[in-house]
Amino acid sequence: MITESIAILAIMLCLIVVFIRAQQSDYALGVTPLFLVPFIHLFAVAVFYLGRVPFFGFAPQVAVAFADIAAAAVSGAFIFSFSQHIKKSRNRKLYIALMCGYNAVLACTYVYRILAPLLLHE
């Protein structure tokens, strides 16, 4: 999922550039929590999986999965803090639901893809 993570980061960067060029810096700031999960996934793969850094005796895949889940949780905290700047309650709830939903699905995909070879003995 390294290529997919890089593609997600590139698309998010393009989205932020478009918002900044349209002079909507609040929107650009609101999208930044979406960077955290793919960035941490890439970092964790590099450190634990490729770098062979030990993680309390667990397999490197478990360390990467743990990092993905932690990144989703931290990203959720950022989403909630950024949502406080949204005036309308309906828009705030929609922002939280969509952003957290996206991060949850992405984190679940990362965890499944990294742990499937361990669990299915492939």
Short mmCIF file of C-alpha atoms in Angstrom, two decimals:
data_model
loop_
_atom_site.label_atom_id
_atom_site.label_comp_id
_atom_site.label_asym_id
_atom_site.label_seq_id
_atom_site.Cartn_x
_atom_site.Cartn_y
_atom_site.Cartn_z
CA MET A 1 0.00 0.00 0.00
CA ILE A 2 3.02 2.26 -0.34
CA THR A 3 2.09 3.44 -3.82
CA GLU A 4 -1.49 4.05 -2.77
CA SER A 5 -0.36 6.09 0.24
CA ILE A 6 1.86 8.25 -1.92
CA ALA A 7 -1.01 8.79 -4.36
CA ILE A 8 -3.37 9.76 -1.52
CA LEU A 9 -0.83 12.24 -0.16
CA ALA A 10 -0.31 13.74 -3.63
CA ILE A 11 -4.06 14.16 -4.16
CA MET A 12 -4.48 15.76 -0.73
CA LEU A 13 -1.59 18.13 -1.45
CA CYS A 14 -3.25 19.13 -4.73
CA LEU A 15 -6.50 19.72 -2.88
CA ILE A 16 -4.79 21.98 -0.36
CA VAL A 17 -3.03 23.93 -3.11
CA VAL A 18 -6.35 24.48 -4.87
CA PHE A 19 -7.95 25.74 -1.65
CA ILE A 20 -5.04 28.07 -0.93
CA ARG A 21 -5.06 29.45 -4.48
CA ALA A 22 -8.82 30.05 -4.13
CA GLN A 23 -8.02 31.99 -0.94
CA GLN A 24 -9.91 29.49 1.23
CA SER A 25 -7.22 28.84 3.83
CA ASP A 26 -9.82 27.61 6.35
CA TYR A 27 -10.78 24.82 3.96
CA ALA A 28 -7.13 23.98 3.35
CA LEU A 29 -6.56 23.73 7.10
CA GLY A 30 -9.68 21.58 7.46
CA VAL A 31 -8.31 19.00 5.02
CA THR A 32 -4.94 18.60 6.74
CA PRO A 33 -6.06 15.85 9.21
CA LEU A 34 -6.48 13.58 6.20
CA PHE A 35 -2.69 13.65 5.73
CA LEU A 36 -1.96 11.94 9.03
CA VAL A 37 -3.08 8.35 8.38
CA PRO A 38 -1.29 7.78 5.03
CA PHE A 39 1.81 9.65 6.22
CA ILE A 40 2.08 7.63 9.43
CA HIS A 41 1.50 4.44 7.45
CA LEU A 42 4.42 5.25 5.17
CA PHE A 43 6.58 6.21 8.13
CA ALA A 44 5.70 3.05 10.08
CA VAL A 45 6.38 0.81 7.08
CA ALA A 46 9.75 2.46 6.63
CA VAL A 47 10.69 2.19 10.30
CA PHE A 48 9.22 -1.12 11.45
CA TYR A 49 8.82 -3.19 8.32
CA LEU A 50 11.73 -2.11 6.14
CA GLY A 51 14.03 -0.79 8.86
CA ARG A 52 13.58 -3.88 11.05
CA VAL A 53 13.17 -1.82 14.22
CA PRO A 54 11.84 -4.13 16.98
CA PHE A 55 8.42 -3.45 18.51
CA PHE A 56 8.20 -5.27 21.86
CA GLY A 57 8.88 -8.61 20.20
CA PHE A 58 5.88 -8.44 17.85
CA ALA A 59 5.98 -8.89 14.10
CA PRO A 60 6.64 -5.68 12.14
CA GLN A 61 3.18 -5.92 10.59
CA VAL A 62 1.61 -5.63 14.04
CA ALA A 63 3.63 -2.48 14.72
CA VAL A 64 2.49 -0.92 11.46
CA ALA A 65 -1.14 -1.84 12.20
CA PHE A 66 -0.83 -0.30 15.66
CA ALA A 67 0.62 2.89 14.13
CA ASP A 68 -2.26 3.05 11.63
CA ILE A 69 -4.87 2.77 14.37
CA ALA A 70 -3.08 5.35 16.51
CA ALA A 71 -2.87 7.72 13.53
CA ALA A 72 -6.60 7.38 12.92
CA ALA A 73 -7.30 8.20 16.58
CA VAL A 74 -5.02 11.25 16.59
CA SER A 75 -6.47 12.39 13.28
CA GLY A 76 -9.95 12.12 14.80
CA ALA A 77 -8.87 14.39 17.64
CA PHE A 78 -7.59 16.93 15.11
CA ILE A 79 -10.84 16.69 13.16
CA PHE A 80 -12.87 17.41 16.29
CA SER A 81 -10.68 20.37 17.19
CA PHE A 82 -10.86 21.82 13.67
CA SER A 83 -14.64 21.33 13.60
CA GLN A 84 -15.06 23.87 16.39
CA HIS A 85 -14.43 26.62 13.83
CA ILE A 86 -17.52 25.61 11.83
CA LYS A 87 -20.46 27.78 12.82
CA LYS A 88 -23.47 25.71 11.72
CA SER A 89 -24.14 22.55 13.70
CA ARG A 90 -25.31 20.62 10.64
CA ASN A 91 -22.15 21.45 8.68
CA ARG A 92 -19.99 20.59 11.69
CA LYS A 93 -21.63 17.17 12.05
CA LEU A 94 -21.26 16.49 8.33
CA TYR A 95 -17.58 17.50 8.41
CA ILE A 96 -16.89 15.22 11.38
CA ALA A 97 -18.81 12.28 9.89
CA LEU A 98 -17.18 12.47 6.46
CA MET A 99 -13.64 13.11 7.66
CA CYS A 100 -13.71 10.49 10.42
CA GLY A 101 -15.46 8.03 8.13
CA TYR A 102 -12.79 8.45 5.47
CA ASN A 103 -9.98 8.01 7.99
CA ALA A 104 -11.68 4.97 9.55
CA VAL A 105 -12.11 3.23 6.21
CA LEU A 106 -8.54 4.06 5.20
CA ALA A 107 -7.11 2.82 8.51
CA CYS A 108 -9.17 -0.38 8.32
CA THR A 109 -7.92 -0.98 4.79
CA TYR A 110 -4.32 -0.46 5.86
CA VAL A 111 -4.69 -2.76 8.86
CA TYR A 112 -6.38 -5.48 6.82
CA ARG A 113 -3.79 -5.32 4.04
CA ILE A 114 -0.83 -5.40 6.44
CA LEU A 115 -2.20 -8.13 8.74
CA ALA A 116 -3.84 -10.41 6.16
CA PRO A 117 -0.61 -12.28 5.31
CA LEU A 118 -0.05 -12.98 9.02
CA LEU A 119 -3.58 -14.13 9.70
CA LEU A 120 -4.10 -16.10 6.50
CA HIS A 121 -0.58 -17.61 6.48
CA GLU A 122 0.06 -16.59 2.89
#
